[in-house]
Short mmCIF file of C-alpha atoms and ligand atoms in Angstrom, two decimals:
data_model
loop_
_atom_site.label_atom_id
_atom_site.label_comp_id
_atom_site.label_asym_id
_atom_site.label_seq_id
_atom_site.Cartn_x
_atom_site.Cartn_y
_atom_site.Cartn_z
CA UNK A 1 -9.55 -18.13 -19.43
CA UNK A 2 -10.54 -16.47 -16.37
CA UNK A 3 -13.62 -16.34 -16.96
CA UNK A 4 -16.82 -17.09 -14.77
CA UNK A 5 -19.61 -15.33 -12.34
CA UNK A 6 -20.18 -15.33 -8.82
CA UNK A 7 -23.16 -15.19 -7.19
CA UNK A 8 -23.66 -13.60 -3.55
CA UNK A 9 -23.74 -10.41 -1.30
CA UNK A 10 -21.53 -7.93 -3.27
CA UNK A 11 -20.39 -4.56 -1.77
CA UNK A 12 -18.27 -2.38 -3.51
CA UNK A 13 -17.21 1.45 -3.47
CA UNK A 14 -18.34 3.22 -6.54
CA UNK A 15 -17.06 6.50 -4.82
CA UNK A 16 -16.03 7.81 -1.93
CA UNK A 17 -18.97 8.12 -0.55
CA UNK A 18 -21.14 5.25 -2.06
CA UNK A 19 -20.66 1.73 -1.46
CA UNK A 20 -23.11 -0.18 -3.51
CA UNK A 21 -24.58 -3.18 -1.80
CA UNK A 22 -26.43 -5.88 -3.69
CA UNK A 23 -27.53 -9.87 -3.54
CA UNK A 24 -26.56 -10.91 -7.24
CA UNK A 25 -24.20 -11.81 -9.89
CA UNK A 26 -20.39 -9.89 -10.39
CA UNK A 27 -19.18 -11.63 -13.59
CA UNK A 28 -15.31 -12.13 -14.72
CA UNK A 29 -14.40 -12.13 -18.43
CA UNK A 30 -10.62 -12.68 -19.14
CA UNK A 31 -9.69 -11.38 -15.43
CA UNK A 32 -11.64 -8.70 -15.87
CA UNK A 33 -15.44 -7.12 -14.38
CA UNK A 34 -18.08 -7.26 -17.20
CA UNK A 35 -20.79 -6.03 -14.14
CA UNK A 36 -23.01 -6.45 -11.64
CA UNK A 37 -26.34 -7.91 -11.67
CA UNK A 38 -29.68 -8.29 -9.96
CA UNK A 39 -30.81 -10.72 -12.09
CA UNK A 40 -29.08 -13.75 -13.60
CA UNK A 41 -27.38 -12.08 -16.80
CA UNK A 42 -28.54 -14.59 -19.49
CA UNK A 43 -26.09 -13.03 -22.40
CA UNK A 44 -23.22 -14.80 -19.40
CA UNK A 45 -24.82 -18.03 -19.54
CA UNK A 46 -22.40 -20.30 -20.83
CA UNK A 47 -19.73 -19.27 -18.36
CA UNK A 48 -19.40 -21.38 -15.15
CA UNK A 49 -21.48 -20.12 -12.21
CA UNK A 50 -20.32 -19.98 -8.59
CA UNK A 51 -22.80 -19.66 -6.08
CA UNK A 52 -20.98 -18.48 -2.95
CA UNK A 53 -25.09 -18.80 -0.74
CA UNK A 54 -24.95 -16.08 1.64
CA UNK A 55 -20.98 -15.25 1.52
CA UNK A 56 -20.14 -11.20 1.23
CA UNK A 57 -17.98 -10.74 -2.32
CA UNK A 58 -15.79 -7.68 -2.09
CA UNK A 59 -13.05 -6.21 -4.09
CA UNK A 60 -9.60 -6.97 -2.60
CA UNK A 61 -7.73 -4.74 -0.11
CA UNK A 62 -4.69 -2.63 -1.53
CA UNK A 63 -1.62 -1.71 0.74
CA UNK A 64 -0.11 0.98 -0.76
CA UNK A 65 2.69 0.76 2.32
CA UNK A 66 4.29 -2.55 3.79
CA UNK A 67 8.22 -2.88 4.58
CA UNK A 68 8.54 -6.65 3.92
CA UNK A 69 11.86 -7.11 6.11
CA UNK A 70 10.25 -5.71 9.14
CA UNK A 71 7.28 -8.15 9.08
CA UNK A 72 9.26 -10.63 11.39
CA UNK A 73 9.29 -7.84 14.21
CA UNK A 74 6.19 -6.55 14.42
CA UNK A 75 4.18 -6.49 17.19
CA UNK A 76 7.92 -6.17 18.91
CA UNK A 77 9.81 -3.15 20.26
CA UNK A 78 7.04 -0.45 19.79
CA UNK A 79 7.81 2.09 22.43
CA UNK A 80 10.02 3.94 20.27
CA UNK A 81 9.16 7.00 18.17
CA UNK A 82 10.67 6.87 14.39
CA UNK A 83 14.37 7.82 14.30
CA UNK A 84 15.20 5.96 17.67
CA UNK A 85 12.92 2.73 16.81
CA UNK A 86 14.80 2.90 13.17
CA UNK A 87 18.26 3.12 15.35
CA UNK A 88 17.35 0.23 17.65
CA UNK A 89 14.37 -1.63 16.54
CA UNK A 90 14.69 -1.75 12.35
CA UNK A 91 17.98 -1.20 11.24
CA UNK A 92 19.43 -3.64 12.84
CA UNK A 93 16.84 -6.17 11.43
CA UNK A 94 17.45 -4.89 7.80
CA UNK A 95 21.27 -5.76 7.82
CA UNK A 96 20.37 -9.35 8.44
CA UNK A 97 19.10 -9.42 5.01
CA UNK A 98 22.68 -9.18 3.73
CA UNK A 99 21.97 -13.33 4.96
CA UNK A 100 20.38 -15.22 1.83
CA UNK A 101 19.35 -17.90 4.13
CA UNK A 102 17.97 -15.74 6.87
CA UNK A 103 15.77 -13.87 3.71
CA UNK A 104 14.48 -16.50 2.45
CA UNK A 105 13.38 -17.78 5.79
CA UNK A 106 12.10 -14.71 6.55
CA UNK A 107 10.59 -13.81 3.30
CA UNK A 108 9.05 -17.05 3.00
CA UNK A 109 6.75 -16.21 6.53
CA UNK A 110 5.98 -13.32 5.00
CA UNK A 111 4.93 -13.94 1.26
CA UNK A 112 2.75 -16.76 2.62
CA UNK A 113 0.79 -14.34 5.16
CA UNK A 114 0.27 -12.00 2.02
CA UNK A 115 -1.03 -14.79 0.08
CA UNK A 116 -3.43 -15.89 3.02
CA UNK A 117 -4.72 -12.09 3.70
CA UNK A 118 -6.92 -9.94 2.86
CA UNK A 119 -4.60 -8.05 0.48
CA UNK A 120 -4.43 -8.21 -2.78
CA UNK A 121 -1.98 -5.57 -4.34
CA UNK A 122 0.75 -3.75 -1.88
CA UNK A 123 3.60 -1.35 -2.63
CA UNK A 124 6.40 -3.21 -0.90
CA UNK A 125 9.95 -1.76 0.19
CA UNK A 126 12.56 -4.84 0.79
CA UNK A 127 16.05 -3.68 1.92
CA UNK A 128 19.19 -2.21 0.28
CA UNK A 129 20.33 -6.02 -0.65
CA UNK A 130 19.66 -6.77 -4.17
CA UNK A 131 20.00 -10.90 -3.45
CA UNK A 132 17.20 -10.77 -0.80
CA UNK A 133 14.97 -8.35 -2.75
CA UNK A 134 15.24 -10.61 -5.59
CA UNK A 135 14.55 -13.42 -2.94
CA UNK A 136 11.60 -12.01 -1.93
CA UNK A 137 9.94 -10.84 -6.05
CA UNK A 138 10.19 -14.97 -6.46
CA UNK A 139 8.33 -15.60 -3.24
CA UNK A 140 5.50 -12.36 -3.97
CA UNK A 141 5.36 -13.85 -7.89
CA UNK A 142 4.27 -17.46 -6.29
CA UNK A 143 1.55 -16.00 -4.06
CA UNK A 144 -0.64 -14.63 -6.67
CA UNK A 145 -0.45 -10.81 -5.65
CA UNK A 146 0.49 -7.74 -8.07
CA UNK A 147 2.71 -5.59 -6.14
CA UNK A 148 5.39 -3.21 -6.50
CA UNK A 149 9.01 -4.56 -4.81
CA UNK A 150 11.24 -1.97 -4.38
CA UNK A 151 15.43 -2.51 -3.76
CA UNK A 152 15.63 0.32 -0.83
CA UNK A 153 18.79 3.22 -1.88
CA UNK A 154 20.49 4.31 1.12
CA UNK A 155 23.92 5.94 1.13
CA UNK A 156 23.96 7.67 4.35
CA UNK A 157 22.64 7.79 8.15
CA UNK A 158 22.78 4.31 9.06
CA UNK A 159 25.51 1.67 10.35
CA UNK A 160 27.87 0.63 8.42
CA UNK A 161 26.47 -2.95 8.08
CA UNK A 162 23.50 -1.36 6.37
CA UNK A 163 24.49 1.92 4.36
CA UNK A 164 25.22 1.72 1.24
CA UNK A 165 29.26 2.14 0.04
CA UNK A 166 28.94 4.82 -1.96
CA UNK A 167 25.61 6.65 -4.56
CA UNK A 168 27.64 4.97 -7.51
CA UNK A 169 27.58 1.38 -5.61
CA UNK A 170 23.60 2.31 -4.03
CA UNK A 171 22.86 2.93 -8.47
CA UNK A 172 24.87 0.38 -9.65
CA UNK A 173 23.46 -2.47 -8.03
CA UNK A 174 19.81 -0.46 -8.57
CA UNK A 175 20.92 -1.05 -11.80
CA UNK A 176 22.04 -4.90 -11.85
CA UNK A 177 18.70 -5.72 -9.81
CA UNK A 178 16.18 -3.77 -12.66
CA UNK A 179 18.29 -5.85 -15.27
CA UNK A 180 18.37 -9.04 -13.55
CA UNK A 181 14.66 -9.59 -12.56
CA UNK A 182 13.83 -7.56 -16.52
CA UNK A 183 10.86 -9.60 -18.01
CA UNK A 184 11.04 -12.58 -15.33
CA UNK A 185 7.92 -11.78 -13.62
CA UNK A 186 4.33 -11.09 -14.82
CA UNK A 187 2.84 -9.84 -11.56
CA UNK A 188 5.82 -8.42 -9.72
CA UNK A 189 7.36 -5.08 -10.89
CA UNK A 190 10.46 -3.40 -9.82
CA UNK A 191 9.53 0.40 -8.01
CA UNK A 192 12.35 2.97 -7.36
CA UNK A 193 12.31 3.16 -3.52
CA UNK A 194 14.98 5.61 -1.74
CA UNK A 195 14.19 5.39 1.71
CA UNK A 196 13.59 8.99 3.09
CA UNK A 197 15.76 11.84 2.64
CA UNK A 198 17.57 11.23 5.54
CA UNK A 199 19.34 8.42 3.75
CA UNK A 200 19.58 9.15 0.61
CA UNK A 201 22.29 11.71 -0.70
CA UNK A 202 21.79 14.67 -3.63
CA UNK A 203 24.28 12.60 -5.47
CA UNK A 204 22.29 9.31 -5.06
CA UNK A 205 19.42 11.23 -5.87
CA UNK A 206 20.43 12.90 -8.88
CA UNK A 207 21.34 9.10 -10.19
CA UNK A 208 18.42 7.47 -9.41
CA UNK A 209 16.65 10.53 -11.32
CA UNK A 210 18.25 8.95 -14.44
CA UNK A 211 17.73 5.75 -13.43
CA UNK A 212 14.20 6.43 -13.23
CA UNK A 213 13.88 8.06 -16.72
CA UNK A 214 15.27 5.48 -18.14
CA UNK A 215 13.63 2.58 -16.91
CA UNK A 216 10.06 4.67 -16.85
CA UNK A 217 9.84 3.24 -12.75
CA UNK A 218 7.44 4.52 -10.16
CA UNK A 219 8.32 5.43 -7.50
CA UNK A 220 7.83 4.85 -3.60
CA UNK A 221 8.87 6.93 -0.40
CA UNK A 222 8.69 8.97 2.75
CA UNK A 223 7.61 11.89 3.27
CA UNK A 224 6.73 14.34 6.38
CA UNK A 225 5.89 12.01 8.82
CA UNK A 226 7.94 12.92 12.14
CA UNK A 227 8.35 16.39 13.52
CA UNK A 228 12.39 15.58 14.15
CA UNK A 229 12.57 13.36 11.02
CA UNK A 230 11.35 17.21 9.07
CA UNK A 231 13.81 19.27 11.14
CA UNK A 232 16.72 17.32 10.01
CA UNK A 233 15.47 16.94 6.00
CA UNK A 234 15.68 20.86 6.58
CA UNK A 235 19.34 21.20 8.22
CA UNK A 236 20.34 18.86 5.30
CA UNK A 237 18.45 20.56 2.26
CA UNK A 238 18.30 24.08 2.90
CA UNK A 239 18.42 24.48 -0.51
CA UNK A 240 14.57 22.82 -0.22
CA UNK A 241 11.59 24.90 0.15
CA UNK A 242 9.90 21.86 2.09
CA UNK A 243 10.13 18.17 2.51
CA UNK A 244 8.39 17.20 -0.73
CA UNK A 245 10.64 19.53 -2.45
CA UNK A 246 14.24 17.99 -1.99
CA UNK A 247 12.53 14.86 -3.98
CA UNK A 248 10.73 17.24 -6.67
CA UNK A 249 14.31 19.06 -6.90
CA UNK A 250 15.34 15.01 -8.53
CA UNK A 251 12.06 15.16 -10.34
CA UNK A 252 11.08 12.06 -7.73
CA UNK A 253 7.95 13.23 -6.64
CA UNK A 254 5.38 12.68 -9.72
CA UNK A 255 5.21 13.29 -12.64
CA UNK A 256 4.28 16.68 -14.01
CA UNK A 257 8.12 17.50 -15.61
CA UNK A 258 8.46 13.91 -17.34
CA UNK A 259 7.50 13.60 -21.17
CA UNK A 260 7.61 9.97 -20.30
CA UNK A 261 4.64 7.63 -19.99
CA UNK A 262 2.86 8.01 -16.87
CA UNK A 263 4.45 6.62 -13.90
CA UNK A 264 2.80 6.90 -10.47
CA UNK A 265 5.18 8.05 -7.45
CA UNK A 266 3.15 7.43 -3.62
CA UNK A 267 4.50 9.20 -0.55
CA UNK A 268 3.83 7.48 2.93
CA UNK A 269 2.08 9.14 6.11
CA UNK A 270 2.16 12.93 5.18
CA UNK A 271 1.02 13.48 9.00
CA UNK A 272 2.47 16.95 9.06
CA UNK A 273 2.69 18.60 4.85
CA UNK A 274 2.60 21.92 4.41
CA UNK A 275 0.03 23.71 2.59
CA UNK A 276 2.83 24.27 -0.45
CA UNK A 277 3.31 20.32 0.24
CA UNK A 278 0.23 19.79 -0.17
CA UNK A 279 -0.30 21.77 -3.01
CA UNK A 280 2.80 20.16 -5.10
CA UNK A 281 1.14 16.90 -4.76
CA UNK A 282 -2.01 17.78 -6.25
CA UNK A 283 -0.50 19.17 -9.12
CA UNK A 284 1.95 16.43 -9.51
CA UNK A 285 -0.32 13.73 -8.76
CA UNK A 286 1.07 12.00 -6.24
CA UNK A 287 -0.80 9.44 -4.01
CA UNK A 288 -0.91 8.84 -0.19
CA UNK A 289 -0.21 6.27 1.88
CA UNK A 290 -2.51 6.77 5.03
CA UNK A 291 -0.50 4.61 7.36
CA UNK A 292 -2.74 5.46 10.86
CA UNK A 293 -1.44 2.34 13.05
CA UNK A 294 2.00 3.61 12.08
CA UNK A 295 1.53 6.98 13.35
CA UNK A 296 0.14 6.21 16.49
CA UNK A 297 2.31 3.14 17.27
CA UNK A 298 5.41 5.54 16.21
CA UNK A 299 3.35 8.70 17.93
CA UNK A 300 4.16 10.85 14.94
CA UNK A 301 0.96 12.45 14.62
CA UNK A 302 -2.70 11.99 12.78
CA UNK A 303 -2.55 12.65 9.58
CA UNK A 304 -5.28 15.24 8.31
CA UNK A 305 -7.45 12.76 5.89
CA UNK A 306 -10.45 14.65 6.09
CA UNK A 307 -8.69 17.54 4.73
CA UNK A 308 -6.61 14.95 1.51
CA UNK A 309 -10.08 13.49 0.70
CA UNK A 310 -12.07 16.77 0.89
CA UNK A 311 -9.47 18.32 -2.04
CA UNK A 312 -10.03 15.05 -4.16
CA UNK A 313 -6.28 13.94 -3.48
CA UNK A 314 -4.83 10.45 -4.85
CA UNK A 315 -5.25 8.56 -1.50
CA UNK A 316 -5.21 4.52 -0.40
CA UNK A 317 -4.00 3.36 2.91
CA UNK A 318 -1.03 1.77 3.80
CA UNK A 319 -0.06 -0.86 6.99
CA UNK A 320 3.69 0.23 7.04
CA UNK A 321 4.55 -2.75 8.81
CA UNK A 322 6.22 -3.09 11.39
CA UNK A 323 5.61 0.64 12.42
CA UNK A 324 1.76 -0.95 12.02
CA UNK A 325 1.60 -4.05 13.78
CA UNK A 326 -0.67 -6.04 11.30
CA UNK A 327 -0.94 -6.43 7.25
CA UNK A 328 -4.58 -6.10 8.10
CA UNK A 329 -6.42 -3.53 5.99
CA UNK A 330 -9.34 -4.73 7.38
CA UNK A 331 -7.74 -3.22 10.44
CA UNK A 332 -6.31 0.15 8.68
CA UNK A 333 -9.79 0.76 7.77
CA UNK A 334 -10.75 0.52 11.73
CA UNK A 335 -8.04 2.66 12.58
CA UNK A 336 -8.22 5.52 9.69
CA UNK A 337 -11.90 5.89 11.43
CA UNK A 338 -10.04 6.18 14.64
CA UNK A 339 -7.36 8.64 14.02
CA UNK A 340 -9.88 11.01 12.28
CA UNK A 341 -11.95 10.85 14.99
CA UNK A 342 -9.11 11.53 17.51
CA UNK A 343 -7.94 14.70 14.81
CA UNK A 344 -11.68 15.91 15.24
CA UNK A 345 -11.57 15.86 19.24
CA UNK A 346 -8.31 16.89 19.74
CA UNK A 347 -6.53 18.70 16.40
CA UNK A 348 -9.92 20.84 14.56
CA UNK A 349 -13.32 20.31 15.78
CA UNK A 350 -14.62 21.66 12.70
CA UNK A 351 -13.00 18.47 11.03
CA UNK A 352 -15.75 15.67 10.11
CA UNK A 353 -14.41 12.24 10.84
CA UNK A 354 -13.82 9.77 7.98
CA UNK A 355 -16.59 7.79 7.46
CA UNK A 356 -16.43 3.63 6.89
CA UNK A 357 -18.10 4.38 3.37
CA UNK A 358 -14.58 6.63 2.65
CA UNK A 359 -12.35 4.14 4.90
CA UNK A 360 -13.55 1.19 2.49
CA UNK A 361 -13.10 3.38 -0.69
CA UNK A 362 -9.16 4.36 0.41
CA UNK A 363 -8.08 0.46 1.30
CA UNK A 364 -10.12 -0.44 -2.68
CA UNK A 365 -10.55 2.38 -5.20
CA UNK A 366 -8.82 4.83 -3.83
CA UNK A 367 -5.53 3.10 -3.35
CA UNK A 368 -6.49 0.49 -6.45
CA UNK A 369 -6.02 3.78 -8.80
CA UNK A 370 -2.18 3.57 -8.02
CA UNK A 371 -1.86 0.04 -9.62
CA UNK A 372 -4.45 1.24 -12.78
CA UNK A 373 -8.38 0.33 -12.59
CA UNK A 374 -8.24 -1.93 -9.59
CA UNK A 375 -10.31 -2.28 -6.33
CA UNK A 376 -14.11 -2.21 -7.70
CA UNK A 377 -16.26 -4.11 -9.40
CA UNK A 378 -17.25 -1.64 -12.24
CA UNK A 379 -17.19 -2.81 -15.67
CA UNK A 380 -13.48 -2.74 -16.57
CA UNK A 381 -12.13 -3.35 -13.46
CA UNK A 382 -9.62 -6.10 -13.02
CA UNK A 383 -11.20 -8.78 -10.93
CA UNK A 384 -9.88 -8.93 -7.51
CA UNK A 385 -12.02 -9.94 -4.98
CA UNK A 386 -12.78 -11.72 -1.25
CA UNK A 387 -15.06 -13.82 -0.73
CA UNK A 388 -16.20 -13.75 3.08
CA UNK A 389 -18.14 -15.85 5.41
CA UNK A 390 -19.33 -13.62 8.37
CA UNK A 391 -21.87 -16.50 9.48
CA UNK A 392 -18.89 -17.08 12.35
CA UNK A 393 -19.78 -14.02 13.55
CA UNK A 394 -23.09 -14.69 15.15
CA UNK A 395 -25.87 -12.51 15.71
CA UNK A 396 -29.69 -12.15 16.79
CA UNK A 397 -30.96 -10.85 14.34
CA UNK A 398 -31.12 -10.51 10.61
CA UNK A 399 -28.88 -7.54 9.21
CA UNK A 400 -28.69 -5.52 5.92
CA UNK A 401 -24.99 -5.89 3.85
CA UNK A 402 -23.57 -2.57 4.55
CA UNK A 403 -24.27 -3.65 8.61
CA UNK A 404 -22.21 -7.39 8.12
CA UNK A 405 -19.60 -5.53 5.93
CA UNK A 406 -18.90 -3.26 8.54
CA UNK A 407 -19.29 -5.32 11.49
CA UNK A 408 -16.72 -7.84 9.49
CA UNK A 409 -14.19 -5.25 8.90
CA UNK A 410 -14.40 -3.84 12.58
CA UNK A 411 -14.22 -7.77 13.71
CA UNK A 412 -10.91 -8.13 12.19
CA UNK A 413 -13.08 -11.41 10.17
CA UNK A 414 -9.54 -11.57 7.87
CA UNK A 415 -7.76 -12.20 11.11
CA UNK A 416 -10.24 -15.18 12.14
CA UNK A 417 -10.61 -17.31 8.82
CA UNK A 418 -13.25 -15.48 7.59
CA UNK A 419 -11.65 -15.48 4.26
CA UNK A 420 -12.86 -18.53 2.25
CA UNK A 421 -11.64 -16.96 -1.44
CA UNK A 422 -9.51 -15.04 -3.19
CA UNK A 423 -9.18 -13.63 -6.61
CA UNK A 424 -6.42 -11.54 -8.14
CA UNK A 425 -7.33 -10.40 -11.74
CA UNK A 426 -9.49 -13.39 -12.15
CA UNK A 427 -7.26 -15.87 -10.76
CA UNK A 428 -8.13 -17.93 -8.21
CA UNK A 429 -5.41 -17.77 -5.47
CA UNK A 430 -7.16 -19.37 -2.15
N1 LIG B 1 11.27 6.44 7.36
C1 LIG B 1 12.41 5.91 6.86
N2 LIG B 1 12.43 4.58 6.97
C2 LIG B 1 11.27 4.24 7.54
C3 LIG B 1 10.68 2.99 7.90
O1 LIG B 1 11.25 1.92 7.72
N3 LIG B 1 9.44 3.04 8.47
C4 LIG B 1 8.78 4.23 8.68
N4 LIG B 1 7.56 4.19 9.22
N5 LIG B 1 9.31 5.40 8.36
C5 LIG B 1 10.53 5.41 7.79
FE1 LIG B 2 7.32 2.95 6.07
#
């Protein structure tokens, strides 16, 4: 089963600062990388061989960041910074959810523009509606992607058509939708997801802490990503030391106190931690979501990547659509380069900007780490990989792999049906 070797231009990260680049052979055995070869590797020979001519093979993007419900407004209603476009733009979205129909409608866009992209694991929040997130883990388990769904928790600081009754209701029904969807998927997991702490109370909070333990969940979240949004996390936890504390407080915010197996907890944007921030994650192990199209689109800030990547941090990047326009991590890469660039003019000058080679190694590797050994082509690896035809991309003259990778990423080639295959742990999805 899932077993077989393709043959073309492969380019994959094998750190963060060396993407290997190669015409040859990247053979799958049982949904799994057995290597990369020059030469034909004749020990393979019996399994089927796929010659994909002069196609680029790469390891499939990861968004560690995408809000499912807000994928039918994107590109809509973006001159709003984050609590006001939450207010006007998002929360009113989210309580249409409540709607079977309209989810499944909506859900339905959605799953099949995952299926069709360039992504090939995500960490998805749905909404506080446990029918339409369970809508939505039978649309994601038909496309062929392994993600993370999470049922959002929010008992306070949003209309009533959207907040939660009560913590015991926002746990209870946690509760009924972990139970519910237990052992109905194989490539769709549950992930505890309360919102920010803006919505979610200590009582919530200190439930969802047991709820955790006992269900061994990872978790997904918020963190530091608005200057206003931090101000009010500090008028309502004074009791907190810093953003990333009122979560560690519930033990939400990695692992390091848990004698449980390891679960993985991933904070999105981090545009403005602290250095105590900063340090808690390290120790704790918790990954980043670098969302840049978010943070400009919602003008919260740049996050400081150079600095994450320079202490060896747990980092992947994230499209946090619809505060990012696009489920493009072809485009995420683009934009990481941006922002780092714009952090170096305007923020530090002594800051070197991200370079593709690290981009590439966030939106595979560096993000793939969150969902185990995913997003390269070592041995070991699960086998997830695009196969891409940058031929409709003309040019004069002949260019080395590393140039058409780049040039295809920059080019948005995802966006333009550049994509001609898809493989998610060996499967064969497009
Ligand atoms: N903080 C709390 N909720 C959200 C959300 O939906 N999007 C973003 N970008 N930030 C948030
Ligand atoms: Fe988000």
């Amino acid at each position: 089963m899932n077993s077989f070797i393709l043959k073309g231009n492969i380019c994959y990260s094998i750190s963060k600062t060396k993407l290997k680049t190669l015409s040859g052979y990247v053979v799958c055995k049982d949904g799994k990388c057995a290597g990369v070869f020059e030469k034909f590797p004749g020990k393979y020979k019996d399994l089927e061989l796929r010659d994909l001519k002069d196609k680029l093979i790469i390891p499939g993007m990861v968004d560690l960041h995408i809000h499912a419900p807000q994928y039918a407004f994107r590109g809509m209603g973006m001159d709003y910074e984050l609590i006001e476009w939450l207010n006007t733009q998002t929360f009113p979205e989210e309580a249409k959810y409540k709607d079977a129909d309209y989810a499944k409608k909506a859900y339905t866009i959605f799953s099949d523009n995952m299926k069709n992209s360039a992504t090939t694991r995500a960490c998805i929040f749905a909404t506080r509606h446990r029918n339409a997130t369970e809508i939505l883990m039978d649309l994601m388990e038909e496309t062929g992607l392994v993600t993370y769904v999470g049922k959002i928790n929010m008992d306070r600081s949003a209309p009533d058509e959207l907040v939660e009754e009560s913590a015991d209701m926002s746990a209870f029904n946690t509760f009924g939708w972990i139970n519910d969807i237990a052992g109905k998927y194989k490539r769709t997991k549950p992930i505890l997801t309360p919102r920010f702490i803006p919505s979610c109370t200590d009582d919530l909070m200190d439930q969802l802490r047991e709820i955790q333990r006992a269900y061994s969940l990872p978790v997904q979240s918020h963190l530091s990503e608005n200057k206003g949004e931090i101000e009010w996390v500090r008028e309502l936890r004074p009791d907190s030391a810093f953003y990333g504390d009122s979560y560690d407080k519930h033990d939400l915010f990695g692992d390091e106190n848990l004698d449980l197996e390891k679960v993985n907890t991933v904070m999105a944007h981090c545009v403005w931690s602290s250095d105590e921030e900063v340090n808690l994650m390290r120790e704790n192990g918790v990954f980043i979501a670098h969302c840049p199209a978010s943070n400009i689109n919602l003008t919260s800030g740049i996050a400081p990547v150079r600095k994450y990547l320079d202490l060896d941090m747990k980092i992947g990047l994230g499209s946090d659509v619809a505060g990012g326009q696009t489920e493009s991590i072809f485009r995420a890469i683009t934009d990481a380069i941006g922002a780092s660039k714009m952090y170096l003019r305007y923020v530090d000058e002594n800051a070197k900007a991200v370079t593709f080679e690290e981009a590439f190694y966030m939106a595979t590797k560096g993000g793939g780490e969150f969902f185990g050994k995913v997003g390269s082509f070592e041995e070991g690896y699960e086998f997830d990989a695009l196969v891409l035809d940058d031929s409709i991309l003309a040019h004069p003259l002949e260019l080395n792999l590393r140039q058409r990778l780049e040039r295809s990423i920059y080019l948005s080639l995802d966006l333009c049906g550049g994509i001609k295959e898809k493989y998610i742990q060996g499967n064969k999805i497009i």
